[in-house]
């Protein structure tokens, strides 16, 4: 595997989703893309959903929220709170859909982002836990995180640099 050409990888067991990818940007830049309204510029696609109305109080205990706008025009709110913030290496936040998600309902989960500097930029690892009792949601979110990491790679130029 050549540096900077790793496709997103994701897997799930009954309780936890793990996903990782190499991003061609420094950890500080990737960190900002994950926790500011910059998410609205890269997280989503016209045929799936887009993130809109992002707000975040970036401190431990601070809240974040977003509106997921689906391809059919539905507006689905989600949000949570920041549990740990270690700029630019680690973010841990709760996550909950404020609507009846088909496989997860309104069950709260926990997302941890780990950003590690690499020669090519950043290795971003996502650990999304709290799926005990929701195995279908875990499998679905593994697919979702692989897609999200692909969007993030493309946002930072992976598509232009790939062979």
XYZ file of C-alpha atoms in Angstrom:
163
model
C 0.000 0.000 0.000
C 1.409 3.368 -1.005
C 1.219 6.263 1.408
C -1.716 8.530 0.736
C -3.572 5.890 -1.263
C -5.307 3.958 1.505
C -9.005 3.555 0.940
C -11.225 3.917 3.986
C -11.639 0.706 5.927
C -14.443 -0.001 8.380
C -15.722 -2.955 10.380
C -18.202 -3.598 13.143
C -18.966 -6.152 15.789
C -22.206 -6.211 17.766
C -21.190 -3.196 19.884
C -18.537 -1.080 18.168
C -17.682 0.304 14.733
C -14.048 0.957 13.797
C -13.079 2.917 10.684
C -9.804 4.418 9.495
C -8.283 6.241 6.555
C -5.263 8.269 5.559
C -6.155 11.927 4.968
C -3.831 14.165 2.932
C -3.858 17.071 5.396
C -2.188 17.921 8.696
C -3.958 16.805 11.917
C -4.804 20.429 12.851
C -6.590 20.915 9.523
C -8.479 17.602 9.736
C -9.452 18.370 13.347
C -10.984 21.680 12.247
C -12.880 19.954 9.422
C -14.460 17.579 11.971
C -15.635 20.059 14.622
C -16.489 23.328 12.865
C -19.104 24.320 10.298
C -16.563 23.188 7.714
C -18.367 19.820 7.993
C -21.080 21.359 5.813
C -18.580 21.645 2.929
C -17.506 17.988 2.757
C -19.794 15.692 4.805
C -22.354 14.338 2.394
C -23.317 14.077 -1.236
C -26.325 15.078 -3.308
C -27.477 11.443 -3.670
C -27.269 10.566 0.059
C -27.494 13.424 2.564
C -25.776 16.692 3.500
C -24.893 18.160 6.873
C -26.414 21.622 7.393
C -26.835 24.055 10.265
C -23.765 22.796 12.140
C -23.189 24.419 15.535
C -20.685 23.405 18.217
C -19.547 24.714 21.580
C -16.064 23.182 21.374
C -15.276 22.458 25.025
C -15.753 19.504 27.330
C -19.451 19.462 28.167
C -20.236 21.711 25.201
C -23.074 20.711 22.895
C -23.031 20.193 19.139
C -25.908 19.846 16.697
C -26.527 19.432 12.997
C -29.425 18.976 10.599
C -29.079 16.022 8.246
C -30.782 16.982 4.981
C -31.571 13.838 2.984
C -31.662 13.540 -0.799
C -35.483 13.636 -0.673
C -35.435 16.907 1.286
C -36.157 15.593 4.788
C -34.505 17.518 7.633
C -33.357 15.214 10.448
C -31.776 16.706 13.595
C -28.860 15.098 15.432
C -26.516 16.208 18.176
C -24.659 15.454 21.351
C -21.969 16.705 23.690
C -18.179 16.788 23.706
C -16.739 14.425 26.321
C -13.005 14.836 25.581
C -11.107 17.310 23.417
C -7.364 17.135 22.912
C -6.522 19.444 20.008
C -5.487 18.242 17.430
C -5.233 14.576 18.446
C -8.509 13.382 19.917
C -12.218 14.195 20.034
C -14.793 12.160 21.940
C -18.450 13.088 21.659
C -21.856 11.628 22.317
C -24.171 11.297 19.339
C -27.921 10.903 19.105
C -30.520 11.205 16.402
C -33.436 13.387 17.471
C -35.766 11.386 15.223
C -36.639 7.713 14.970
C -33.659 6.310 13.083
C -34.724 3.024 11.392
C -32.052 0.844 13.065
C -30.952 2.925 16.073
C -33.979 4.962 17.122
C -32.911 7.738 19.498
C -30.292 5.614 21.273
C -27.204 7.620 22.257
C -23.802 6.384 21.086
C -20.214 7.591 21.568
C -17.837 8.595 18.768
C -14.075 8.923 19.290
C -11.828 10.409 16.608
C -8.075 9.765 16.882
C -5.815 11.833 14.623
C -2.220 10.678 14.178
C 0.349 12.554 12.075
C 1.828 10.538 9.187
C 4.279 11.247 6.389
C 1.341 11.901 4.052
C -0.836 13.864 6.501
C -3.123 12.257 9.082
C -4.282 8.784 9.935
C -7.849 9.264 11.170
C -9.314 6.417 13.210
C -12.946 6.460 14.304
C -14.259 4.282 17.121
C -18.049 4.499 17.377
C -19.373 2.560 20.351
C -22.670 1.980 22.098
C -24.374 -0.352 19.619
C -25.026 -3.209 22.079
C -28.509 -4.481 21.267
C -28.451 -2.709 17.868
C -26.374 -5.012 15.597
C -28.074 -3.837 12.392
C -27.260 -0.234 13.291
C -23.609 -1.170 13.906
C -23.294 -2.773 10.459
C -25.056 0.185 8.814
C -22.823 2.712 10.594
C -19.667 0.832 9.513
C -20.742 1.347 5.897
C -21.610 4.949 6.706
C -18.227 5.749 8.276
C -16.381 4.261 5.285
C -18.422 6.585 3.055
C -17.772 9.612 5.325
C -14.021 8.939 5.329
C -14.117 8.725 1.530
C -15.781 12.139 1.391
C -13.128 13.552 3.721
C -10.320 12.073 1.608
C -11.815 13.590 -1.550
C -12.269 16.955 0.189
C -8.530 17.031 0.896
C -7.555 15.974 -2.604
C -7.301 12.193 -2.436
C -9.201 11.852 -5.725
C -6.779 14.095 -7.601
C -3.722 12.273 -6.262
C -4.881 8.659 -6.575
C -3.418 6.670 -9.476
